[in-house]
Tab-separated table of C-alpha atoms in Angstrom:
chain	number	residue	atom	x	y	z
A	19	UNK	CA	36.217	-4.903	-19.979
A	20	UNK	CA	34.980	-6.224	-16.640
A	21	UNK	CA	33.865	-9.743	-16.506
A	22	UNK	CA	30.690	-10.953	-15.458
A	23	UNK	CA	31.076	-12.531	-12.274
A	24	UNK	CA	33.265	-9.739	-11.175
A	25	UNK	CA	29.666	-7.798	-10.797
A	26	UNK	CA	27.891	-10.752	-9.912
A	27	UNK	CA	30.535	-10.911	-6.560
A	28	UNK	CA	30.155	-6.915	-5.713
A	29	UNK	CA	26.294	-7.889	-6.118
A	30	UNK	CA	26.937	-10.764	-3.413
A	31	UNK	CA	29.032	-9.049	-0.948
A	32	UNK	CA	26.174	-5.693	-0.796
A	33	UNK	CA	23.559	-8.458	-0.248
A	34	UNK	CA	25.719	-9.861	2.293
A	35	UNK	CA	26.347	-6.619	4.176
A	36	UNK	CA	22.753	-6.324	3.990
A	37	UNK	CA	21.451	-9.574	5.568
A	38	UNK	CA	24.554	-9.040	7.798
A	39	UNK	CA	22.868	-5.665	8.960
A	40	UNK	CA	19.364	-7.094	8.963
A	41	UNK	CA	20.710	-9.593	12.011
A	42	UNK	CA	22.851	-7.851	14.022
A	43	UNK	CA	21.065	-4.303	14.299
A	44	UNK	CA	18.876	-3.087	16.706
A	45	UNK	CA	17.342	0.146	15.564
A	46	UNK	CA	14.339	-0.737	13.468
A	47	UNK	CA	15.201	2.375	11.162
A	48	UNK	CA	19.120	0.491	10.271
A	49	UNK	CA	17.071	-2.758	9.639
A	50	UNK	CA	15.084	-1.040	7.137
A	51	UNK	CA	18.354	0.588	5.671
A	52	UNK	CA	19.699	-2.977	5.459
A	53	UNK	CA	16.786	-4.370	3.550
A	54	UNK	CA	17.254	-1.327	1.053
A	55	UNK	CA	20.839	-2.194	0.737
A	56	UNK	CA	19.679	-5.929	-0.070
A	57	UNK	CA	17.484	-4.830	-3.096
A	58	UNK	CA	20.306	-2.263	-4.245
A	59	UNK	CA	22.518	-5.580	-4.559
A	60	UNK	CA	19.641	-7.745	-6.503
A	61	UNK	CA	19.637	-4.466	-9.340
A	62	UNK	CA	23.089	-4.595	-9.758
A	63	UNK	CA	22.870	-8.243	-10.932
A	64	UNK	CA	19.858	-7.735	-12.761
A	65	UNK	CA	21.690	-5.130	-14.789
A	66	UNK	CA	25.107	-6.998	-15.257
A	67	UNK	CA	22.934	-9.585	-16.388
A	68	UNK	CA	21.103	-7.458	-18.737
A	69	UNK	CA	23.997	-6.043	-20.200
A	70	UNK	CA	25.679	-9.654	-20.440
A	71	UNK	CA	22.857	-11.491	-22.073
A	72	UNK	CA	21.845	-8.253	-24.510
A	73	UNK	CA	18.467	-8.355	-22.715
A	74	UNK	CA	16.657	-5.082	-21.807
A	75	UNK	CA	14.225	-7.017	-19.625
A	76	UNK	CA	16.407	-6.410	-17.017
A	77	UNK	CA	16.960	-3.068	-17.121
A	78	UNK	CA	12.945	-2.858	-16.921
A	79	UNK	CA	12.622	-4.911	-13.944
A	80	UNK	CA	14.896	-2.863	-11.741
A	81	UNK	CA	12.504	-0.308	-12.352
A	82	UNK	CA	9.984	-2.354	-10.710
A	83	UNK	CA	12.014	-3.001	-8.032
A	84	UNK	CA	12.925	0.262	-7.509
A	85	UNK	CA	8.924	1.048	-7.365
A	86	UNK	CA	8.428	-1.841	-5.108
A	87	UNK	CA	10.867	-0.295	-3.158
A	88	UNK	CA	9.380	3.215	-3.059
A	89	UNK	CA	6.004	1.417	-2.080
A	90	UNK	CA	7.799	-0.528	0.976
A	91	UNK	CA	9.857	2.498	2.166
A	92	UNK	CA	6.560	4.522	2.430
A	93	UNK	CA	4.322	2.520	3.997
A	94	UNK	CA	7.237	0.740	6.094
A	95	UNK	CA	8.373	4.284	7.895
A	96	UNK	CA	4.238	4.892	8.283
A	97	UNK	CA	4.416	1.362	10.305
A	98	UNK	CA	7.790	2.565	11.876
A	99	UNK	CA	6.142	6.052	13.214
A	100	UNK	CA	3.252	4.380	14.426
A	101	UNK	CA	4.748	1.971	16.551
A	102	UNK	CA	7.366	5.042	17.715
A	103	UNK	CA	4.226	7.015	18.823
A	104	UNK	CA	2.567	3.845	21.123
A	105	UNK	CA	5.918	2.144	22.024
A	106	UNK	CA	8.138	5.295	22.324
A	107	UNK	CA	11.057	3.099	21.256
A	108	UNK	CA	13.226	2.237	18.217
A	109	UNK	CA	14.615	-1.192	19.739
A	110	UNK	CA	13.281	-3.851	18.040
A	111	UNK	CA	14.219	-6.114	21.417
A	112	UNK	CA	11.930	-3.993	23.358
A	113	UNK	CA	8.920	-4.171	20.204
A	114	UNK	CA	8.029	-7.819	21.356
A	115	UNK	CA	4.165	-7.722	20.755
A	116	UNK	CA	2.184	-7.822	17.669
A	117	UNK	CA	-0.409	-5.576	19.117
A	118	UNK	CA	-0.099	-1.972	19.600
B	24	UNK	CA	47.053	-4.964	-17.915
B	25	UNK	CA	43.908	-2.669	-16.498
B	26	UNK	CA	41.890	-0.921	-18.416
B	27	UNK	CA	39.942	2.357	-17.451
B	28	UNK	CA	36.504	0.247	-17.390
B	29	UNK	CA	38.227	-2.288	-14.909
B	30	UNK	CA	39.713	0.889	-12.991
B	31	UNK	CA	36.427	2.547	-12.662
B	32	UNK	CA	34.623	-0.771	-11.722
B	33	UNK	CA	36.959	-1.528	-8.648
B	34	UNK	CA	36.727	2.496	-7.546
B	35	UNK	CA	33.005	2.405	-7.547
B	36	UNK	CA	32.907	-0.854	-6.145
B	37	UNK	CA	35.427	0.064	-3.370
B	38	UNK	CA	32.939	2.912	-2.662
B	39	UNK	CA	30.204	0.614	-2.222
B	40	UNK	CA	31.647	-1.950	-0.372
B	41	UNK	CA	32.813	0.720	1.826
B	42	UNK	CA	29.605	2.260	2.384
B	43	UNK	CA	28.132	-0.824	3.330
B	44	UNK	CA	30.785	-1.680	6.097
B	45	UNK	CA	30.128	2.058	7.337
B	46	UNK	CA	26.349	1.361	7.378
B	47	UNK	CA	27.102	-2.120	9.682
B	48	UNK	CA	29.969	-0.371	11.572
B	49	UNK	CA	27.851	2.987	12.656
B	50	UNK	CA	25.299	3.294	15.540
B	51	UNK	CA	23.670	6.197	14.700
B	52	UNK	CA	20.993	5.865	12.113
B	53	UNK	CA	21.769	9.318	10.459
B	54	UNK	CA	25.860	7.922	9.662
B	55	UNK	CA	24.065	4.518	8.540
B	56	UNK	CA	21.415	6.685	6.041
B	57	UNK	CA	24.142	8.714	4.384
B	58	UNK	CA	26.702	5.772	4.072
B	59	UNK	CA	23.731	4.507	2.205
B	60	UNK	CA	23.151	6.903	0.541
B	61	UNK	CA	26.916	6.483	-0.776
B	62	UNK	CA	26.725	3.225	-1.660
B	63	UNK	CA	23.445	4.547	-3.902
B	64	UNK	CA	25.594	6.953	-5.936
B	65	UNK	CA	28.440	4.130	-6.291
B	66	UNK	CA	25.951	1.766	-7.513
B	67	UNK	CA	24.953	4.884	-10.066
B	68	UNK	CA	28.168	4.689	-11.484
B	69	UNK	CA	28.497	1.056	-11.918
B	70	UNK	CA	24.986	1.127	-13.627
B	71	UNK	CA	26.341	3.746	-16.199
B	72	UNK	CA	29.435	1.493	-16.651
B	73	UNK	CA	27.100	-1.766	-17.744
B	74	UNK	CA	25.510	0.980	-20.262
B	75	UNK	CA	22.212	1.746	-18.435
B	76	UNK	CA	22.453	5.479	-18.331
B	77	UNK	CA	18.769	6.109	-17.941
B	78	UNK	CA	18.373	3.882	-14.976
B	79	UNK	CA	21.640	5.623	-13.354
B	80	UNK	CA	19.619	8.504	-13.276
B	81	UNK	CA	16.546	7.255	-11.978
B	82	UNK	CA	18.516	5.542	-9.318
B	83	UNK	CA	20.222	8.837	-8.113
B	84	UNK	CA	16.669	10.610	-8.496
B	85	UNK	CA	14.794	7.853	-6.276
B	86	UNK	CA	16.381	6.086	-4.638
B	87	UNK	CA	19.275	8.505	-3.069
B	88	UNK	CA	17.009	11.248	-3.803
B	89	UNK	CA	13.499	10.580	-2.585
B	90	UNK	CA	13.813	7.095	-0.894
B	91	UNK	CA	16.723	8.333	1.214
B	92	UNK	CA	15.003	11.601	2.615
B	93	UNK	CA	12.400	10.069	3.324
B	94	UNK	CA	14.533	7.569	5.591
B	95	UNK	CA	16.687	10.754	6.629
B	96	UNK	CA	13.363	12.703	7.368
B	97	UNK	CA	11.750	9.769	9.729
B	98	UNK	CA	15.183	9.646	11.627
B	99	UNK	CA	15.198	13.024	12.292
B	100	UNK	CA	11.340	13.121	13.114
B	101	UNK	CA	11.623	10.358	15.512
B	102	UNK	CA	14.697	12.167	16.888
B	103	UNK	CA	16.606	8.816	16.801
B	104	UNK	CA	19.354	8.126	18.847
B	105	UNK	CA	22.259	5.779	19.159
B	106	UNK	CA	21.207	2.608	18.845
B	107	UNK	CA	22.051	-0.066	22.279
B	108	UNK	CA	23.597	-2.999	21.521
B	109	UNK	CA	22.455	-6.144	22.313
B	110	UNK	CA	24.767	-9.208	23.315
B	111	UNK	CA	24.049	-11.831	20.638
B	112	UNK	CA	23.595	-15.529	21.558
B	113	UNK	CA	26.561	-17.478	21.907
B	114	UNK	CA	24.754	-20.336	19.190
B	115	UNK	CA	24.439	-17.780	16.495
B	116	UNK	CA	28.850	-17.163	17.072
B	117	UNK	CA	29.395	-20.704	17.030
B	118	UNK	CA	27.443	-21.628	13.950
B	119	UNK	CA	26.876	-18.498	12.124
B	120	UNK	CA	30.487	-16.993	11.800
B	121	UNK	CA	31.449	-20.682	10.329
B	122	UNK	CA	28.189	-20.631	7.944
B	123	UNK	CA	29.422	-17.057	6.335
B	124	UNK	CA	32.110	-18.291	5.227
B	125	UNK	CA	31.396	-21.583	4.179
B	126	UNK	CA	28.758	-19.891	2.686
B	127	UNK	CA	30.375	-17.259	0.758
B	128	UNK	CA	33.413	-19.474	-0.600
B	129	UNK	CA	31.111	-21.819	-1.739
B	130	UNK	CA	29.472	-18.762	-4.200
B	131	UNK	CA	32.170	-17.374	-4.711
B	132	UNK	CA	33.657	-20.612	-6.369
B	133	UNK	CA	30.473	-21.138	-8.694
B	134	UNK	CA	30.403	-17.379	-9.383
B	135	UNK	CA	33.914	-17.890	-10.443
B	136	UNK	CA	34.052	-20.869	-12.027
B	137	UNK	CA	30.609	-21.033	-13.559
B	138	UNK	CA	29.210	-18.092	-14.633
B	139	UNK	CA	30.353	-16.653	-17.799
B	140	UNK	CA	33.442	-15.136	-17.790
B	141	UNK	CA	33.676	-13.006	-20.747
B	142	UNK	CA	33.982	-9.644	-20.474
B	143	UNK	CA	30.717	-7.387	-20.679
B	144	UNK	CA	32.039	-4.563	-22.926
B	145	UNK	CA	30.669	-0.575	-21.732
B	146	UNK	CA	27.776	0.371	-23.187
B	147	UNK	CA	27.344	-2.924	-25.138
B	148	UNK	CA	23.394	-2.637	-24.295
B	149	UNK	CA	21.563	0.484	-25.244
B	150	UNK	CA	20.060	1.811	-22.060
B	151	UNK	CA	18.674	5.058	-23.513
B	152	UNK	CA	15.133	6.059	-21.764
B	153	UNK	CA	13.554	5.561	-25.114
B	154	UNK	CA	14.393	2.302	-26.242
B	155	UNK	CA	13.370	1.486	-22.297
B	156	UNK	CA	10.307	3.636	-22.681
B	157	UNK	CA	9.285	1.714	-25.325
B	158	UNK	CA	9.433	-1.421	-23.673
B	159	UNK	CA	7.695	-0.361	-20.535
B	160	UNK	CA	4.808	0.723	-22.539
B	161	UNK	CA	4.126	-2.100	-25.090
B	162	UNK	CA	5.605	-5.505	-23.391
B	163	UNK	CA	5.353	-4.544	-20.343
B	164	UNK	CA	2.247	-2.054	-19.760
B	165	UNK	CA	0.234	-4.619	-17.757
B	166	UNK	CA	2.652	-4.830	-15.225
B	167	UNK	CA	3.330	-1.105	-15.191
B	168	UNK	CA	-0.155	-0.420	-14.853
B	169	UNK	CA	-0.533	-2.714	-11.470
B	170	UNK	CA	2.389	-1.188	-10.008
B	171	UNK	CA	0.759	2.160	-10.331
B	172	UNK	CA	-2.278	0.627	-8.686
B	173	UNK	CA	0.664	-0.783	-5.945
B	174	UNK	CA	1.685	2.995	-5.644
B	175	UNK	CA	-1.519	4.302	-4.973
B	176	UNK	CA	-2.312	1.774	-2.351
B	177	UNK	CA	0.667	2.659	-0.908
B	178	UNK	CA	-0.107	6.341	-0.346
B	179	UNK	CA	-3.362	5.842	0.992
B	180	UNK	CA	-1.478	2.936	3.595
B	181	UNK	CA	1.130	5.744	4.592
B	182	UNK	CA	-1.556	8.016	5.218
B	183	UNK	CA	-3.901	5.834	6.854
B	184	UNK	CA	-0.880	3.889	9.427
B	185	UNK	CA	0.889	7.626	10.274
B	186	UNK	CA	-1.778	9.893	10.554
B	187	UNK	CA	-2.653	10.787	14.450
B	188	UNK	CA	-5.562	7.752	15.533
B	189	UNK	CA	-8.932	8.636	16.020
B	190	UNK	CA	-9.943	9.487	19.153
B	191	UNK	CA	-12.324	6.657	20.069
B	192	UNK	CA	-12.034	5.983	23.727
B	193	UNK	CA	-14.966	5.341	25.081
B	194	UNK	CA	-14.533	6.687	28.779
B	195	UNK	CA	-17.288	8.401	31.079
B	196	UNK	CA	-15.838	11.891	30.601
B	197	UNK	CA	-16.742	11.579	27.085
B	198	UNK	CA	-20.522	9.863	27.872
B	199	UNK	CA	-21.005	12.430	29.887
B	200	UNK	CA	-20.193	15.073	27.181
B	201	UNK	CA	-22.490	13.289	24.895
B	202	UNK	CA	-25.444	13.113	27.515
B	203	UNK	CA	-24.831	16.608	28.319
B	204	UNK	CA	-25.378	17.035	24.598
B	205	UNK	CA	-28.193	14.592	24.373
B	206	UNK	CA	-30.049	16.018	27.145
Protein backbone atom coordinates (compact mmCIF):
# COMPACT_ATOMS: atom_id res chain seq x y z
CA UNK A 1 0.00 0.00 0.00
CA UNK A 2 1.67 3.14 -1.33
CA UNK A 3 -0.09 6.35 -0.84
CA UNK A 4 -1.05 8.68 -3.34
CA UNK A 5 1.08 11.54 -3.11
CA UNK A 6 4.01 9.30 -2.65
CA UNK A 7 3.58 8.82 -6.70
CA UNK A 8 2.37 12.13 -7.21
CA UNK A 9 6.15 13.37 -5.65
CA UNK A 10 8.28 10.66 -7.88
CA UNK A 11 5.94 12.20 -10.74
CA UNK A 12 7.26 15.80 -9.61
CA UNK A 13 10.84 15.18 -9.11
CA UNK A 14 11.10 13.25 -13.07
CA UNK A 15 9.34 16.44 -14.30
CA UNK A 16 11.76 18.38 -12.44
CA UNK A 17 14.85 16.58 -13.72
CA UNK A 18 13.31 17.14 -16.94
CA UNK A 19 12.75 20.93 -17.08
CA UNK A 20 16.09 20.90 -15.14
CA UNK A 21 17.67 19.19 -18.32
CA UNK A 22 15.63 21.23 -20.77
CA UNK A 23 17.69 24.53 -19.27
CA UNK A 24 20.92 23.64 -18.63
CA UNK A 25 21.81 21.34 -21.77
CA UNK A 26 23.33 22.17 -24.77
CA UNK A 27 23.05 19.32 -27.21
CA UNK A 28 19.73 19.69 -28.95
CA UNK A 29 19.45 15.73 -28.96
CA UNK A 30 19.62 15.81 -24.52
CA UNK A 31 16.95 18.63 -24.78
CA UNK A 32 14.76 16.42 -26.64
CA UNK A 33 15.59 13.50 -24.12
CA UNK A 34 14.56 15.95 -21.38
CA UNK A 35 11.22 16.81 -22.87
CA UNK A 36 10.60 12.90 -23.15
CA UNK A 37 11.50 12.55 -19.58
CA UNK A 38 8.87 15.45 -18.81
CA UNK A 39 5.92 13.51 -20.46
CA UNK A 40 7.19 10.11 -18.81
CA UNK A 41 6.54 12.09 -15.39
CA UNK A 42 2.88 13.55 -16.51
CA UNK A 43 1.88 9.39 -17.22
CA UNK A 44 2.94 8.41 -14.05
CA UNK A 45 0.43 10.81 -12.41
CA UNK A 46 -2.12 10.19 -14.81
CA UNK A 47 -1.97 6.55 -13.83
CA UNK A 48 -1.66 6.96 -9.94
CA UNK A 49 -4.52 9.01 -10.46
CA UNK A 50 -6.36 6.51 -12.40
CA UNK A 51 -5.77 3.86 -10.12
CA UNK A 52 -6.70 6.25 -7.06
CA UNK A 53 -9.95 7.59 -8.35
CA UNK A 54 -11.07 3.93 -10.02
CA UNK A 55 -11.07 5.80 -13.35
CA UNK A 56 -9.78 4.07 -16.54
CA UNK A 57 -9.80 7.40 -18.37
CA UNK A 58 -6.51 7.73 -17.36
CA UNK A 59 -5.03 4.82 -18.27
CA UNK A 60 -6.47 5.76 -21.91
CA UNK A 61 -5.00 9.08 -22.04
CA UNK A 62 -1.43 8.01 -21.46
CA UNK A 63 -1.92 6.21 -24.48
CA UNK A 64 -2.46 9.36 -26.21
CA UNK A 65 0.32 10.79 -24.81
CA UNK A 66 2.43 8.19 -25.53
CA UNK A 67 1.18 8.62 -29.39
CA UNK A 68 1.66 12.28 -29.14
CA UNK A 69 4.89 11.44 -28.14
CA UNK A 70 5.75 9.02 -30.95
CA UNK A 71 4.41 11.84 -33.37
CA UNK A 72 6.88 14.58 -31.72
CA UNK A 73 9.92 12.23 -31.50
CA UNK A 74 9.56 11.55 -35.30
CA UNK A 75 9.09 14.56 -36.78
CA UNK A 76 11.32 16.38 -33.98
CA UNK A 77 14.68 14.17 -34.94
CA UNK A 78 13.50 14.91 -38.89
CA UNK A 79 13.81 18.80 -37.73
CA UNK A 80 16.99 17.80 -35.68
CA UNK A 81 18.78 16.09 -38.92
CA UNK A 82 17.89 18.81 -41.02
CA UNK A 83 19.29 21.51 -39.21
CA UNK A 84 22.56 18.97 -38.51
CA UNK A 85 22.93 18.74 -42.36
CA UNK A 86 22.84 22.94 -43.01
CA UNK A 87 24.31 23.96 -39.59
CA UNK A 88 26.74 21.00 -39.06
CA UNK A 89 26.22 21.49 -35.32
CA UNK A 90 24.32 20.05 -32.33
CA UNK A 91 24.77 23.29 -30.03
CA UNK A 92 21.77 24.89 -29.65
CA UNK A 93 24.01 28.27 -28.69
CA UNK A 94 25.48 28.14 -32.06
CA UNK A 95 21.57 27.38 -33.84
CA UNK A 96 20.68 31.17 -33.35
CA UNK A 97 18.60 31.74 -36.62
CA UNK A 98 15.22 30.70 -37.55
CA UNK A 99 16.20 30.28 -41.12
CA UNK A 100 18.16 27.53 -42.50
CA UNK B 1 6.21 -1.57 8.98
CA UNK B 2 6.96 -1.91 4.92
CA UNK B 3 5.25 -3.83 2.88
CA UNK B 4 6.52 -5.50 -0.45
CA UNK B 5 4.28 -2.89 -2.56
CA UNK B 6 6.02 0.04 -0.58
CA UNK B 7 9.48 -1.90 -1.10
CA UNK B 8 9.02 -2.26 -4.75
CA UNK B 9 7.71 1.39 -5.14
CA UNK B 10 10.89 3.04 -3.53
CA UNK B 11 13.30 0.40 -5.71
CA UNK B 12 11.70 1.41 -8.91
CA UNK B 13 11.50 4.82 -7.95
CA UNK B 14 15.19 4.90 -6.82
CA UNK B 15 15.85 3.58 -10.37
CA UNK B 16 14.14 6.37 -11.89
CA UNK B 17 15.24 9.06 -9.98
CA UNK B 18 18.58 7.76 -10.63
CA UNK B 19 18.30 7.60 -14.22
CA UNK B 20 17.23 10.98 -14.42
CA UNK B 21 20.26 12.47 -12.42
CA UNK B 22 22.48 10.25 -14.88
CA UNK B 23 20.65 11.78 -17.89
CA UNK B 24 21.45 15.63 -16.31
CA UNK B 25 24.90 14.49 -15.01
CA UNK B 26 26.23 12.86 -18.55
CA UNK B 27 27.63 14.77 -21.60
CA UNK B 28 27.42 12.37 -24.05
CA UNK B 29 24.05 11.95 -25.62
CA UNK B 30 24.41 8.08 -26.01
CA UNK B 31 24.92 7.77 -21.66
CA UNK B 32 21.89 10.39 -21.50
CA UNK B 33 19.61 7.98 -24.13
CA UNK B 34 20.21 4.78 -22.21
CA UNK B 35 19.86 6.36 -18.65
CA UNK B 36 16.59 7.15 -20.26
CA UNK B 37 15.94 4.47 -21.38
CA UNK B 38 16.28 3.18 -17.60
CA UNK B 39 14.18 5.41 -16.17
CA UNK B 40 11.50 3.97 -19.05
CA UNK B 41 11.71 0.41 -17.70
CA UNK B 42 11.49 1.81 -13.93
CA UNK B 43 8.50 3.71 -14.80
CA UNK B 44 7.25 0.08 -16.38
CA UNK B 45 7.36 -1.31 -13.15
CA UNK B 46 5.70 1.33 -11.22
CA UNK B 47 2.86 1.25 -13.90
CA UNK B 48 2.38 -2.57 -13.20
CA UNK B 49 2.41 -1.75 -9.44
CA UNK B 50 -0.76 0.91 -9.83
CA UNK B 51 -2.38 -2.25 -11.77
CA UNK B 52 -1.98 -1.09 -15.41
CA UNK B 53 -0.30 -4.13 -16.82
CA UNK B 54 -1.28 -3.52 -20.39
CA UNK B 55 0.08 -0.05 -20.51
CA UNK B 56 3.47 -1.42 -18.79
CA UNK B 57 3.83 -3.22 -21.80
CA UNK B 58 3.10 -0.75 -24.26
CA UNK B 59 5.41 1.55 -22.46
CA UNK B 60 8.43 -0.92 -22.66
CA UNK B 61 7.33 -1.68 -26.42
CA UNK B 62 7.25 2.20 -27.42
CA UNK B 63 8.55 4.10 -25.68
CA UNK B 64 12.01 2.24 -24.57
CA UNK B 65 11.55 0.19 -27.53
CA UNK B 66 10.80 2.25 -30.60
CA UNK B 67 10.92 5.89 -29.26
CA UNK B 68 14.36 5.27 -27.76
CA UNK B 69 16.08 3.78 -30.98
CA UNK B 70 14.95 6.05 -32.78
CA UNK B 71 16.70 8.74 -30.40
CA UNK B 72 19.72 6.16 -30.13
CA UNK B 73 19.70 5.80 -34.03
CA UNK B 74 19.78 9.83 -34.76
CA UNK B 75 22.72 10.07 -32.18
CA UNK B 76 24.62 7.67 -33.76
CA UNK B 77 23.70 8.99 -37.37
CA UNK B 78 24.67 12.43 -36.52
CA UNK B 79 27.81 10.91 -34.94
CA UNK B 80 27.21 13.11 -31.83
CA UNK B 81 29.75 14.07 -29.64
CA UNK B 82 30.29 15.41 -26.18
CA UNK B 83 28.33 18.09 -25.68
CA UNK B 84 30.42 21.86 -24.64
CA UNK B 85 29.28 23.45 -21.86
CA UNK B 86 28.19 26.71 -21.71
CA UNK B 87 28.76 29.15 -18.63
CA UNK B 88 25.23 30.05 -17.50
CA UNK B 89 24.31 33.66 -16.54
CA UNK B 90 25.07 34.68 -13.21
CA UNK B 91 20.95 36.03 -12.92
CA UNK B 92 19.64 32.61 -13.63
CA UNK B 93 22.21 31.31 -10.18
CA UNK B 94 21.00 34.03 -8.19
CA UNK B 95 17.30 33.65 -8.75
CA UNK B 96 16.82 30.28 -10.14
CA UNK B 97 18.67 27.99 -7.55
CA UNK B 98 16.41 29.97 -4.79
CA UNK B 99 13.11 29.49 -7.07
CA UNK B 100 13.74 25.43 -7.13
CA UNK B 101 13.48 25.17 -3.99
CA UNK B 102 11.01 27.48 -2.96
CA UNK B 103 9.36 25.98 -5.62
CA UNK B 104 9.52 22.42 -4.86
CA UNK B 105 8.81 22.74 -0.94
CA UNK B 106 5.98 24.63 -1.68
CA UNK B 107 4.50 21.25 -3.81
CA UNK B 108 5.77 19.18 -1.92
CA UNK B 109 3.75 20.57 1.15
CA UNK B 110 0.31 20.57 -0.84
CA UNK B 111 1.22 17.17 -2.33
CA UNK B 112 1.63 16.15 1.20
CA UNK B 113 -0.80 17.70 2.97
CA UNK B 114 -3.56 17.89 0.41
CA UNK B 115 -3.85 15.28 -1.80
CA UNK B 116 -5.37 12.16 -0.65
CA UNK B 117 -3.46 10.16 1.40
CA UNK B 118 -4.93 6.82 1.41
CA UNK B 119 -3.23 4.15 0.18
CA UNK B 120 -3.87 3.02 -3.57
CA UNK B 121 -4.02 -0.78 -3.08
CA UNK B 122 -2.03 -3.05 -6.25
CA UNK B 123 -4.06 -3.87 -8.83
CA UNK B 124 -7.15 -2.11 -7.33
CA UNK B 125 -8.00 -0.91 -11.10
CA UNK B 126 -8.30 -3.49 -13.80
CA UNK B 127 -5.81 -2.51 -16.44
CA UNK B 128 -6.28 -5.57 -18.68
CA UNK B 129 -5.95 -4.58 -22.62
CA UNK B 130 -9.54 -5.54 -22.97
CA UNK B 131 -11.41 -3.70 -20.58
CA UNK B 132 -8.95 -0.70 -22.08
CA UNK B 133 -9.69 -1.89 -25.58
CA UNK B 134 -13.04 -1.46 -25.01
CA UNK B 135 -12.88 1.92 -23.95
CA UNK B 136 -10.63 3.14 -26.67
CA UNK B 137 -13.05 1.93 -29.17
CA UNK B 138 -16.54 3.05 -27.95
CA UNK B 139 -15.89 6.34 -25.62
CA UNK B 140 -13.13 7.23 -26.99
CA UNK B 141 -12.96 6.29 -30.89
CA UNK B 142 -13.20 9.93 -32.04
CA UNK B 143 -10.21 10.83 -30.46
CA UNK B 144 -8.41 7.65 -31.46
CA UNK B 145 -9.32 8.14 -34.87
CA UNK B 146 -7.64 11.88 -35.04
CA UNK B 147 -4.61 10.68 -33.50
CA UNK B 148 -4.22 8.20 -36.26
CA UNK B 149 -4.77 11.07 -38.66
CA UNK B 150 -1.86 12.92 -36.16
CA UNK B 151 0.32 9.76 -36.95
CA UNK B 152 0.04 9.85 -40.46
CA UNK B 153 0.83 13.48 -40.71
CA UNK B 154 3.62 12.78 -38.84
CA UNK B 155 5.22 10.27 -41.21
CA UNK B 156 4.74 12.20 -44.16
CA UNK B 157 6.49 15.46 -41.92
CA UNK B 158 9.52 13.05 -41.07
CA UNK B 159 9.81 12.21 -44.53
CA UNK B 160 9.29 15.43 -46.05
CA UNK B 161 11.88 17.61 -43.21
CA UNK B 162 14.80 14.57 -43.46
CA UNK B 163 14.82 13.54 -46.82
CA UNK B 164 17.98 15.09 -48.90
CA UNK B 165 16.43 18.85 -50.41
CA UNK B 166 15.76 19.23 -53.85
CA UNK B 167 18.23 20.44 -55.85
CA UNK B 168 16.85 23.82 -56.94
CA UNK B 169 19.68 26.22 -57.29
CA UNK B 170 19.30 28.19 -59.90
CA UNK B 171 23.03 28.93 -60.99
CA UNK B 172 24.43 29.44 -64.68
CA UNK B 173 26.04 25.99 -64.78
CA UNK B 174 22.67 24.62 -64.59
CA UNK B 175 21.04 27.37 -67.34
CA UNK B 176 23.50 26.47 -69.34
CA UNK B 177 22.69 22.69 -69.10
CA UNK B 178 19.15 23.51 -69.80
CA UNK B 179 19.98 25.77 -72.93
CA UNK B 180 22.28 23.20 -74.08
CA UNK B 181 19.19 21.03 -73.84
CA UNK B 182 16.85 23.60 -75.20
CA UNK B 183 18.90 24.37 -78.09
Amino acid sequence: MVPLSYYLALSGILFACGVVGFLIKRNIITIFMSIELMLNGVNLSFVAFAAHWHALAGQVFVFFVMVVAAAEAAVGLAIIIAVYRTRETLNVDQVNLLKL
Amino acid sequence: MLSVHLILFLAFGAVAVAGAINLLAQTHPINSALSLIAVMAALAGEYLLLGAEFLAAVQVIVYAGAIMVLFVFTIMLLNAGVEERTKGSRVAIIFGIPGVLIGSVLLGWVMLRHSGTEAVAAGALPGAPGVIGQLLFHEFLLPFEITSILILIAIMGAVVLASKPPTTSVGPATLTAEQKVNT
